[in-house]
Every structure is written in C-alpha cells, then in structure tokens.
mmCIF file of C-alpha atoms in Angstrom:
data_model
loop_
_atom_site.group_PDB
_atom_site.id
_atom_site.type_symbol
_atom_site.label_atom_id
_atom_site.label_comp_id
_atom_site.label_asym_id
_atom_site.label_seq_id
_atom_site.Cartn_x
_atom_site.Cartn_y
_atom_site.Cartn_z
ATOM 1 C CA MET Z 1 118.555 51.634 -27.395
ATOM 2 C CA LYS Z 2 114.934 52.658 -27.948
ATOM 3 C CA PRO Z 3 112.685 52.439 -24.812
ATOM 4 C CA LEU Z 4 109.594 50.259 -24.882
ATOM 5 C CA PRO Z 5 106.251 52.092 -25.244
ATOM 6 C CA ASN Z 6 105.116 51.147 -21.726
ATOM 7 C CA THR Z 7 108.237 52.570 -20.103
ATOM 8 C CA GLN Z 8 107.892 56.072 -21.525
ATOM 9 C CA LEU Z 9 107.495 58.937 -19.117
ATOM 10 C CA ASN Z 10 103.900 59.698 -20.148
ATOM 11 C CA ALA Z 11 102.733 56.067 -19.804
ATOM 12 C CA HIS Z 12 99.929 55.290 -17.353
ATOM 13 C CA LYS Z 13 101.014 53.772 -14.061
ATOM 14 C CA PHE Z 14 99.118 51.149 -12.124
ATOM 15 C CA PRO Z 15 97.506 52.393 -8.906
ATOM 16 C CA LEU Z 16 99.323 51.687 -5.682
ATOM 17 C CA VAL Z 17 97.936 48.788 -3.700
ATOM 18 C CA ASP Z 18 97.978 48.637 0.069
ATOM 19 C CA TYR Z 19 99.292 45.133 0.691
ATOM 20 C CA HIS Z 20 99.033 45.539 4.454
ATOM 21 C CA TYR Z 21 95.256 46.062 4.381
ATOM 22 C CA HIS Z 22 93.320 44.162 7.046
ATOM 23 C CA ALA Z 23 89.551 43.825 6.908
ATOM 24 C CA PRO Z 24 87.787 44.940 10.070
ATOM 25 C CA MET Z 25 86.908 42.124 12.443
ATOM 26 C CA LEU Z 26 83.250 41.296 12.925
ATOM 27 C CA ASN Z 27 82.028 41.684 16.461
ATOM 28 C CA GLY Z 28 79.917 39.023 18.107
ATOM 29 C CA SER Z 29 76.207 39.145 17.456
ATOM 30 C CA SER Z 30 73.852 40.150 20.229
ATOM 31 C CA ALA Z 31 71.007 37.993 18.836
ATOM 32 C CA PRO Z 32 70.364 34.901 20.939
ATOM 33 C CA CYS Z 33 70.393 31.444 19.378
ATOM 34 C CA LEU Z 34 67.029 29.739 19.347
ATOM 35 C CA GLN Z 35 68.311 26.230 19.880
ATOM 36 C CA THR Z 36 71.744 24.713 19.609
ATOM 37 C CA SER Z 37 72.203 21.170 18.383
ATOM 38 C CA LYS Z 38 74.891 19.004 19.830
ATOM 39 C CA SER Z 39 75.531 16.846 16.782
ATOM 40 C CA LEU Z 40 74.579 16.185 13.189
ATOM 41 C CA ARG Z 41 72.509 13.243 14.423
ATOM 42 C CA ASP Z 42 70.326 15.630 16.453
ATOM 43 C CA ILE Z 43 69.782 17.871 13.425
ATOM 44 C CA THR Z 44 68.828 14.881 11.271
ATOM 45 C CA ARG Z 45 66.506 13.475 13.924
ATOM 46 C CA ASP Z 46 64.761 16.849 14.312
ATOM 47 C CA TYR Z 47 64.277 17.082 10.540
ATOM 48 C CA PHE Z 48 62.820 13.609 10.170
ATOM 49 C CA ASP Z 49 60.601 14.059 13.227
ATOM 50 C CA ALA Z 50 59.095 17.355 12.089
ATOM 51 C CA GLU Z 51 59.274 17.823 8.336
ATOM 52 C CA ALA Z 52 59.791 14.484 6.640
ATOM 53 C CA ASP Z 53 56.341 13.147 7.509
ATOM 54 C CA ARG Z 54 54.594 16.075 5.838
ATOM 55 C CA GLU Z 55 56.330 15.607 2.501
ATOM 56 C CA PHE Z 56 56.420 11.811 2.379
ATOM 57 C CA ILE Z 57 53.025 11.300 0.715
ATOM 58 C CA SER Z 58 53.639 13.818 -2.068
ATOM 59 C CA GLU Z 59 57.164 12.527 -2.707
ATOM 60 C CA ALA Z 60 55.918 8.926 -2.785
ATOM 61 C CA ALA Z 61 53.238 9.871 -5.332
ATOM 62 C CA VAL Z 62 55.762 11.648 -7.555
ATOM 63 C CA PHE Z 63 58.177 8.701 -7.273
ATOM 64 C CA THR Z 64 55.436 6.234 -8.242
ATOM 65 C CA ALA Z 65 54.448 8.347 -11.244
ATOM 66 C CA LEU Z 66 58.071 8.517 -12.400
ATOM 67 C CA ILE Z 67 58.517 4.762 -12.051
ATOM 68 C CA VAL Z 68 55.333 4.079 -14.051
ATOM 69 C CA MET Z 69 56.424 6.509 -16.770
ATOM 70 C CA ALA Z 70 59.853 4.852 -16.925
ATOM 71 C CA ILE Z 71 58.437 1.298 -17.106
ATOM 72 C CA MET Z 72 55.982 2.024 -19.953
ATOM 73 C CA PRO Z 73 58.655 2.578 -22.683
ATOM 74 C CA ILE Z 74 60.600 -0.465 -21.471
ATOM 75 C CA VAL Z 75 57.524 -2.719 -21.748
ATOM 76 C CA THR Z 76 56.715 -1.273 -25.173
ATOM 77 C CA GLY Z 77 60.293 -1.910 -26.344
ATOM 78 C CA ILE Z 78 60.239 -5.514 -25.106
ATOM 79 C CA SER Z 79 56.928 -6.051 -26.879
ATOM 80 C CA ALA Z 80 58.362 -4.691 -30.132
ATOM 81 C CA VAL Z 81 61.426 -6.950 -29.881
ATOM 82 C CA LEU Z 82 59.215 -10.004 -29.242
ATOM 83 C CA GLN Z 83 57.065 -9.149 -32.293
ATOM 84 C CA LEU Z 84 60.210 -8.770 -34.389
ATOM 85 C CA LEU Z 85 61.533 -12.135 -33.227
ATOM 86 C CA ARG Z 86 58.176 -13.763 -33.999
ATOM 87 C CA ILE Z 87 58.182 -12.391 -37.558
ATOM 88 C CA LEU Z 88 61.821 -13.149 -38.437
ATOM 89 C CA PRO Z 89 62.529 -16.626 -39.774
ATOM 90 C CA LEU Z 90 64.832 -18.609 -37.529
ATOM 91 C CA PHE Z 91 67.594 -20.599 -39.207
#
C-alpha cells in the first residue's frame, strides 16, 4: 500500500499546542470608583437630569426638519393623484 503524501516522513508537522494553558488572572485595580450607582434607574435618572436637557433643543430641531422633509413628498404625491383623478374621465 502506498502512503499518503501527508504521512511521509519528511512532511511538515503541526506545532504542539499546550491545552492546559491558563491565562494569568487580573489583579484588582487600585483606582477608586468615582460614584457607584445602585440600579439602572439611578443611571437613567442621572443621564436625564444632566445631559438630556442640553441636547433636547438640537434634537427637536433636527426631528422637526426631518418630519417637514418627509411630509413634503407625501403632499406633492397626493396633489399629483388628485390632478390625475380630475383629468381622467369617470365612467
């Protein structure tokens, strides 16, 4: 029986892998926490108290501009359909 090409004596072997390798454990950090929150509700309340008010005006302006830009093609399309219905003869 002829041996397969990969089983010849001069074939390259895969490197040995250490299957019992354990990554080193991370030690605790010595940096103090600034503030710990007790719940997700506290985190949300802090966000809305501090940061949401600053961005509300700009986000409202962008939202209004998007709504106006979305309504304009709809009104134009309705106008075109009404013109078409006015021109077509009704049976």
